[in-house]
Coordinates of C-alpha atoms in Angstrom, one line a residue:
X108 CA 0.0 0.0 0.0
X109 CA 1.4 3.4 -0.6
X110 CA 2.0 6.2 1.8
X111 CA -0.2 8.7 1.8
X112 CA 1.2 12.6 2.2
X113 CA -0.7 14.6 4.6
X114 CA -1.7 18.1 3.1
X115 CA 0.0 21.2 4.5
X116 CA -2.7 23.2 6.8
X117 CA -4.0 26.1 7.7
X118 CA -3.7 27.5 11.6
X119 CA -6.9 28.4 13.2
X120 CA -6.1 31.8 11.7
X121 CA -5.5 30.4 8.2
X122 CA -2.1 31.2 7.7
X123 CA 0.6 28.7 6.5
X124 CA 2.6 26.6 9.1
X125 CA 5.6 27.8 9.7
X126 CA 8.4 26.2 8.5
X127 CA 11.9 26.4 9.8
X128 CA 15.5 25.2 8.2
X129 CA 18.1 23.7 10.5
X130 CA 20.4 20.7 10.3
X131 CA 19.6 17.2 10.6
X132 CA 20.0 15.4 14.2
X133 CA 20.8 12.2 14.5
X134 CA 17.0 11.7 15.6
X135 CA 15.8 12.7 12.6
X136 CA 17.4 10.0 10.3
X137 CA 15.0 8.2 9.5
X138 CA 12.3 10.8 8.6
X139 CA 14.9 12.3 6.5
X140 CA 15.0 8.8 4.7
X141 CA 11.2 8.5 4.3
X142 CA 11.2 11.8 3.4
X143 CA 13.6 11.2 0.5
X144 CA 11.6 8.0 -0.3
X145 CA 8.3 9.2 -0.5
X146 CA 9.1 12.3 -2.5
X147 CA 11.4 10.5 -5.3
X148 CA 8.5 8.1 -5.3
X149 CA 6.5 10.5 -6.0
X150 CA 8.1 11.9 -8.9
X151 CA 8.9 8.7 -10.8
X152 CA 5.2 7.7 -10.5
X153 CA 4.4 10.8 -11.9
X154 CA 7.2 10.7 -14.8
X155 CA 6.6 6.6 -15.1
X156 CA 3.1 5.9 -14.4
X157 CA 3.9 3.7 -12.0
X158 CA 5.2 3.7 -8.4
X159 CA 8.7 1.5 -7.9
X160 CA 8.6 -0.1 -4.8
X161 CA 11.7 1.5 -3.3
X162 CA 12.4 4.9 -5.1
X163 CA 16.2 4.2 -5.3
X164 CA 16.1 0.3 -5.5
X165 CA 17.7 -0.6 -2.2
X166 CA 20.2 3.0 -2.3
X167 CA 20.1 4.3 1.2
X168 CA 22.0 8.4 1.2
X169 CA 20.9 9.6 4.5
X170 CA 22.7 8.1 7.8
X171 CA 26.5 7.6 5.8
X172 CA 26.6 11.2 4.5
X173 CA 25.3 13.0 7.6
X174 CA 27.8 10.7 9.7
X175 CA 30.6 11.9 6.8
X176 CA 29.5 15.8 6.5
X177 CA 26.7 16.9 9.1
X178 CA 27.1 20.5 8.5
X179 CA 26.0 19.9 5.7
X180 CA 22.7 18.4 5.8
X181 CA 19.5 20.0 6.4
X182 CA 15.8 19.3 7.1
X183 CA 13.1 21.6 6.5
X184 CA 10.5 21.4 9.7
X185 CA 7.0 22.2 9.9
X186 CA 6.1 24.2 13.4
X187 CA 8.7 22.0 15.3
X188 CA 7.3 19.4 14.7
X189 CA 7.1 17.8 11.2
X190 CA 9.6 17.4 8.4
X191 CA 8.7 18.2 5.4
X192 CA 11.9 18.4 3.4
X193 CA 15.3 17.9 3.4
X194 CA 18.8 18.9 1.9
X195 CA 22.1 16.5 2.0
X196 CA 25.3 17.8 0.9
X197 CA 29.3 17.2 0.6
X198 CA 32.7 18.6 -0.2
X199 CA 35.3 17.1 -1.7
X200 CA 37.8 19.8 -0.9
X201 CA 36.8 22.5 -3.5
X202 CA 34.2 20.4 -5.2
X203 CA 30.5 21.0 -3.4
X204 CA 28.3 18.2 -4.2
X205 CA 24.4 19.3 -3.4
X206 CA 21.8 16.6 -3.7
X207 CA 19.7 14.9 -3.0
X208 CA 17.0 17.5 -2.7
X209 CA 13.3 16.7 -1.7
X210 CA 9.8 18.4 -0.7
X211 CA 7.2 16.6 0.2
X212 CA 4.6 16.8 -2.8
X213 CA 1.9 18.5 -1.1
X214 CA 4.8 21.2 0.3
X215 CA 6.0 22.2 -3.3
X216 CA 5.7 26.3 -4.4
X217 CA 6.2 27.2 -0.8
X218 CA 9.7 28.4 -1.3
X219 CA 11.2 25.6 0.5
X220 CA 13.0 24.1 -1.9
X221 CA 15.1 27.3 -2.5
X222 CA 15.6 27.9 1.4
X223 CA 17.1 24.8 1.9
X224 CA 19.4 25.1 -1.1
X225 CA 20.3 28.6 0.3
X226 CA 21.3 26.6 3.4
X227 CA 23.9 24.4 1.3
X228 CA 25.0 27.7 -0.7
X229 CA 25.6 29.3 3.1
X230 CA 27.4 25.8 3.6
X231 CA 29.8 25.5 0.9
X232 CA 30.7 29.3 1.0
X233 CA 31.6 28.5 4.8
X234 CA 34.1 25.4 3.5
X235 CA 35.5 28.1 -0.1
X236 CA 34.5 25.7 -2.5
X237 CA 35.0 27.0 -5.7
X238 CA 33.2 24.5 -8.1
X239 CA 29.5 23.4 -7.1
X240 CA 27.4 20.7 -8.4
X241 CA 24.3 19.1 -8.7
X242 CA 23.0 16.2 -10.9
X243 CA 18.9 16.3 -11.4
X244 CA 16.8 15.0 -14.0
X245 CA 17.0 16.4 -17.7
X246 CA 13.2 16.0 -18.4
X247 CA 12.1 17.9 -15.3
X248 CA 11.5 21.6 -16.2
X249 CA 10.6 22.4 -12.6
X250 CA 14.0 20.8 -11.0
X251 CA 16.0 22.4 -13.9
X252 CA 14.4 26.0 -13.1
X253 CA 14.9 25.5 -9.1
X254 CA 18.3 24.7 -10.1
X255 CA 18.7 27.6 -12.4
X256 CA 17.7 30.0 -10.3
X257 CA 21.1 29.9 -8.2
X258 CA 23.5 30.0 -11.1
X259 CA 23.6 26.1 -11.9
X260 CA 24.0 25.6 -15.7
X261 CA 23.4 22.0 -17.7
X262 CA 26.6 20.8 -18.7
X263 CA 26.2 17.2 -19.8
X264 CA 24.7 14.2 -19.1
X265 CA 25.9 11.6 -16.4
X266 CA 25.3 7.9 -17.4
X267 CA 24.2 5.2 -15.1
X268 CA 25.6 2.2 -16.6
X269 CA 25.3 -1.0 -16.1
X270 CA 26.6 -5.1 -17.1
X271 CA 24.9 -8.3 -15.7
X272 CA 27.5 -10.5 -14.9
X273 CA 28.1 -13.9 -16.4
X274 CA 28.3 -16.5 -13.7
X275 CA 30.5 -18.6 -16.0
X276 CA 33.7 -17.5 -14.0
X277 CA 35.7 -15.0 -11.8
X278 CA 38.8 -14.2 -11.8
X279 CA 39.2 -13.3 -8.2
X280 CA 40.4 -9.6 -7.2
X281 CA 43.5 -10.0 -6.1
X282 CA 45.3 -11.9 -8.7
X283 CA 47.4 -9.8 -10.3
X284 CA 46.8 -8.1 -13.4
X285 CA 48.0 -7.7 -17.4
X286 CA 50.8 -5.5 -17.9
X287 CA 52.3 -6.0 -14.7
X288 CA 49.3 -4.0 -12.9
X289 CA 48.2 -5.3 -9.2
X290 CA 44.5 -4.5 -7.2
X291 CA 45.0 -4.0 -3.5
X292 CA 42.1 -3.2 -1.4
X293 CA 42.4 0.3 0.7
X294 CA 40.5 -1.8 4.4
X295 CA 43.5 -4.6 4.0
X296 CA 46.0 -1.4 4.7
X297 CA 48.0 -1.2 7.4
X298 CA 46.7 2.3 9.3
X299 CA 49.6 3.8 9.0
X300 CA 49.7 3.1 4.9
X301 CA 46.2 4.3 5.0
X302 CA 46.9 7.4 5.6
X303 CA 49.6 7.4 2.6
X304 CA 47.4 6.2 0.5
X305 CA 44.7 9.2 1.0
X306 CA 47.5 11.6 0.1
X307 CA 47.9 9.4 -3.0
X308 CA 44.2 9.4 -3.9
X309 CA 44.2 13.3 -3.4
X310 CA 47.3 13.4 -6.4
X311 CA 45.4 11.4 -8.3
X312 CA 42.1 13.9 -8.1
X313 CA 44.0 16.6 -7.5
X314 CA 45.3 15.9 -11.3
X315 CA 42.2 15.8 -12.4
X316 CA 40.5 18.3 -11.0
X317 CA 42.2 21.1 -8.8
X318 CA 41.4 20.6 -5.3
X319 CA 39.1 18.0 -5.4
X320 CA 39.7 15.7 -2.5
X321 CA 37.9 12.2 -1.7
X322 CA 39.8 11.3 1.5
X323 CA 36.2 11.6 3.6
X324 CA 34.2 9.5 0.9
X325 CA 37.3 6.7 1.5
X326 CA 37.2 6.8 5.1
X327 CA 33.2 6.3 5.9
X328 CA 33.3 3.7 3.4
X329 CA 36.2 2.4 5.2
X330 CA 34.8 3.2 8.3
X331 CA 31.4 1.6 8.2
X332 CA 32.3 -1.2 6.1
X333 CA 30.0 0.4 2.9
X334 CA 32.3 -1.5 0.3
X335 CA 36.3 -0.6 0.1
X336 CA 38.5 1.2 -2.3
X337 CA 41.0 -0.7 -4.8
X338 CA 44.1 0.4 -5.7
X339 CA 45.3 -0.1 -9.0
X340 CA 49.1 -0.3 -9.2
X341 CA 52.1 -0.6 -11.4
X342 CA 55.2 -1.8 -9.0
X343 CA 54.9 0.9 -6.6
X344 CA 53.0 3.3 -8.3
X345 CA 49.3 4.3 -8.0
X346 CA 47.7 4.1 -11.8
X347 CA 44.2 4.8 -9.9
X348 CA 41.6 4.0 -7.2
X349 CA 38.1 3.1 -7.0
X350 CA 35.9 3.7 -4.5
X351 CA 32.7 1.2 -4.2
X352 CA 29.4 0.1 -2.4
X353 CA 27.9 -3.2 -1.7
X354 CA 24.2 -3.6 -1.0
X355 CA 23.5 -3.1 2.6
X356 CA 23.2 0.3 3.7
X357 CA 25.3 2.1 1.7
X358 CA 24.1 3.6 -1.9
X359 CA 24.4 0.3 -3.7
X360 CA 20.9 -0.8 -5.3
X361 CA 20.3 -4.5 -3.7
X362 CA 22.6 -7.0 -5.9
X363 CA 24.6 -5.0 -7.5
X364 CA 28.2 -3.4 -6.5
X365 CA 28.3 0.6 -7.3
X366 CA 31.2 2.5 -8.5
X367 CA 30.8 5.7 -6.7
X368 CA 34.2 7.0 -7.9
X369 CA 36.8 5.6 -10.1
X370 CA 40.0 7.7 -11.5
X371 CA 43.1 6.6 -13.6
X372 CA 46.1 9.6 -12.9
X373 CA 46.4 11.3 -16.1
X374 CA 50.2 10.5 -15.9
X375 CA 48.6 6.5 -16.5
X376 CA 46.1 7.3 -19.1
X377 CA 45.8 4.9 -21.1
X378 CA 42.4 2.6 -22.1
X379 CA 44.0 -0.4 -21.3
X380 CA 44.3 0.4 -17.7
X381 CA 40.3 1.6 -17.3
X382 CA 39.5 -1.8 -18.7
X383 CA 41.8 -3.9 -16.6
X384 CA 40.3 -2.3 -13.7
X385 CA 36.8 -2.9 -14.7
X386 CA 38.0 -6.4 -14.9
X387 CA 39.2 -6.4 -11.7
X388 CA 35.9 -4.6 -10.4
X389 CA 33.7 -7.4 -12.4
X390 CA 35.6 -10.1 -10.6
X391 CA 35.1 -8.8 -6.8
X392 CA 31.3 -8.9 -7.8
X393 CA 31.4 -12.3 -8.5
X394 CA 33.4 -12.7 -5.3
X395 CA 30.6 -10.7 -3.5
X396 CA 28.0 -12.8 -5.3
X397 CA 25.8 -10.1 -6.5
X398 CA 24.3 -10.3 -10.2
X399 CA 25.3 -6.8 -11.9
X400 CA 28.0 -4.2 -12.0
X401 CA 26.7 -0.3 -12.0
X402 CA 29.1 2.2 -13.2
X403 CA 28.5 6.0 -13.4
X404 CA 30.3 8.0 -16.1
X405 CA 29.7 11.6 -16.6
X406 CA 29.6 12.2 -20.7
X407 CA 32.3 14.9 -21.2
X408 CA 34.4 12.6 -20.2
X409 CA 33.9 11.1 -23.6
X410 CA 37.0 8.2 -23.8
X411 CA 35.9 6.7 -20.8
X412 CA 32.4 6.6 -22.0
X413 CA 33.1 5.2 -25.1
X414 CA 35.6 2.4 -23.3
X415 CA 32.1 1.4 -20.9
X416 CA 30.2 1.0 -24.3
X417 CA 33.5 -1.2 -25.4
X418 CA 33.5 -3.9 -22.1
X419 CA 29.4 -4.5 -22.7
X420 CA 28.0 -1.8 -20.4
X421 CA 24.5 -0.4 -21.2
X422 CA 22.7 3.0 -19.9
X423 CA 20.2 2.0 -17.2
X424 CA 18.9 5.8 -17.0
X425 CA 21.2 9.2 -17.4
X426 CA 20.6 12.5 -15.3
X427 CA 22.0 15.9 -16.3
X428 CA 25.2 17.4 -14.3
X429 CA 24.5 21.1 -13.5
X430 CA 27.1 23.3 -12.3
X431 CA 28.6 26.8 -11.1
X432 CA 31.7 28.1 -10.2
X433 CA 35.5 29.0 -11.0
X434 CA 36.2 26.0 -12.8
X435 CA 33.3 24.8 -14.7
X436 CA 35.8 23.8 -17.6
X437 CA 37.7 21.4 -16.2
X438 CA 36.7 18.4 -17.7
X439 CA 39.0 17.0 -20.1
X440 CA 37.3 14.6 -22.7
X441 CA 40.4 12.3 -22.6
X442 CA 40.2 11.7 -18.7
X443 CA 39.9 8.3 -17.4
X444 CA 37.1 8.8 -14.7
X445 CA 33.7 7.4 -13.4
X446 CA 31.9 9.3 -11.0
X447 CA 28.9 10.0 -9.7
X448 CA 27.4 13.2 -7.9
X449 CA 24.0 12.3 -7.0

């Protein structure tokens, strides 16, 4: 049975409830999640014509990223009592990631949208980020206006990609690779090599984008056991990491292993590298047991694109990357890199 979505009121005097924006408490997880649910739900059965069952197959985005960035999460509350909307948002050093975003239906033109987005803006002007994003969807006039309306600009499509995987036969992640190239996995680190490795991963990003900086996203997966990172080496050098979910409670749709972030140093670019890595990706899903691979590629970055298309992956659904800032031109078609800033 579907949840219903009680209408917003009147007061005795017949004035709007007031509605207040502060940031998520750790009591208020949950309703942030249904909150998230219901609305998202709402939207695809609009968009669809039908109502999927869970509005992010199995994702979960709430508890991790308040646990990793809690400044920079926010609810929207009806007279202290009710939450009616809510706003989740990260850095990654100078990169500010808003998103997701969400109303309750019967809450929409009350402005409360653009005052929790106001919140995030306050947020990442706090923390100097210089490049802001947001992915939404590219059939949605009204998300694309909300967007609009504090500088965001379409820049390209973002890809969710995915491969069902053969059962015939893994490879297992930890034999080495061609070309001399080796997959170590970031929780079997020693601590202290951990935090080399981070300073290694920031290089890497750093390379590709200036000032962007994953270390967080590493450590809560790390830290609550979401998935792990590989890292792909050559000898003793870093050719690239990958950071990933597995279903659970982490962003991973149920049986299926998520790619939240995956980058080849530009010093390493070379096609033959991204696919021996999705190799070694494919066989830690069969290792894990789950029955499809979902990788995230943002379309500018057109070589890695076209090297997903190559190894058998298909476009489940694609959103539309919207940005502002100093360096909205970063992006370098050649760039090995899958990411994901939903």
């Amino acid at each position: 049975m579907r949840a219903t979505v009680d209408r917003a009121g009147l007061d005795p005097q017949g004035r709007l409830p007031k509605v207040q924006v502060r940031r998520i408490r750790k009591g208020d997880l949950s309703r942030v999640r249904d909150v998230l649910e219901q609305t998202f739900g709402d939207f695809l059965e609009r968009q669809l014509g039908t109502r999927p069952r869970q509005a992010f197959g199995g994702a979960q985005y709430v508890h991790h990223r308040w646990l990793m960035e809690p400044w920079g999460c926010f609810v929207a509350e009806e007279d202290n009592a009710k939450i009616v909307g809510a706003a989740l948002a990260a850095t990654w050093g100078s990169v500010g990631q808003l998103g997701p975003v969400a109303v309750l239906t019967n809450y929409h033109n009350q402005t409360i949208g653009q005052q929790l987005i106001r919140a995030v803006q306050d947020f990442f002007d706090e923390n100097k980020t210089t490049l802001h994003g947001v992915v939404t969807y590219p059939t949605s006039p009204k998300h694309l206006a909300l967007y609009h309306k504090f500088g965001y600009r379409p820049k390209s499509l973002t890809a969710i990609m995915s491969r069902t995987l053969d059962r015939g036969g893994a490879r297992g992640v930890t034999k080495p690779a061609k070309a001399g190239l080796s997959v170590r996995r970031f929780s079997s680190l020693e601590e202290t090599k951990k935090k080399a490795s981070l300073a290694r991963f920031h290089k890497v990003t750093n390379a590709i984008c200036r000032g962007m900086d994953l270390s967080k996203e590493v450590e809560i997966v790390d830290g609550l056991a979401l998935g792990d990172t590989l890292l792909l080496e050559k000898g003793r050098a870093l050719v690239g990491f990958a950071i990933y979910h597995t279903p659970g409670v982490s962003e991973a749709p149920a049986g299926a292993l998520y790619v939240k972030y995956l980058g080849i140093d530009p010093v390493h670019k070379r096609v033959e590298h991204l696919e021996q890595f999705i190799t070694a990706i494919e066989d830690l899903g069969y290792e894990l047991g789950v029955h499809r691979v979902i990788l995230p590629v943002y379309m500018r970055y057109w070589l890695a694109y076209s090297t997903l298309i190559k190894c058998g992956y298909q476009i489940d659904f694609t959103m539309i990357r919207m940005q502002k800032g100093k360096q909205e031109d970063y992006e370098d078609p050649s760039h090995l890199v899958l990411d994901d800033w939903r």
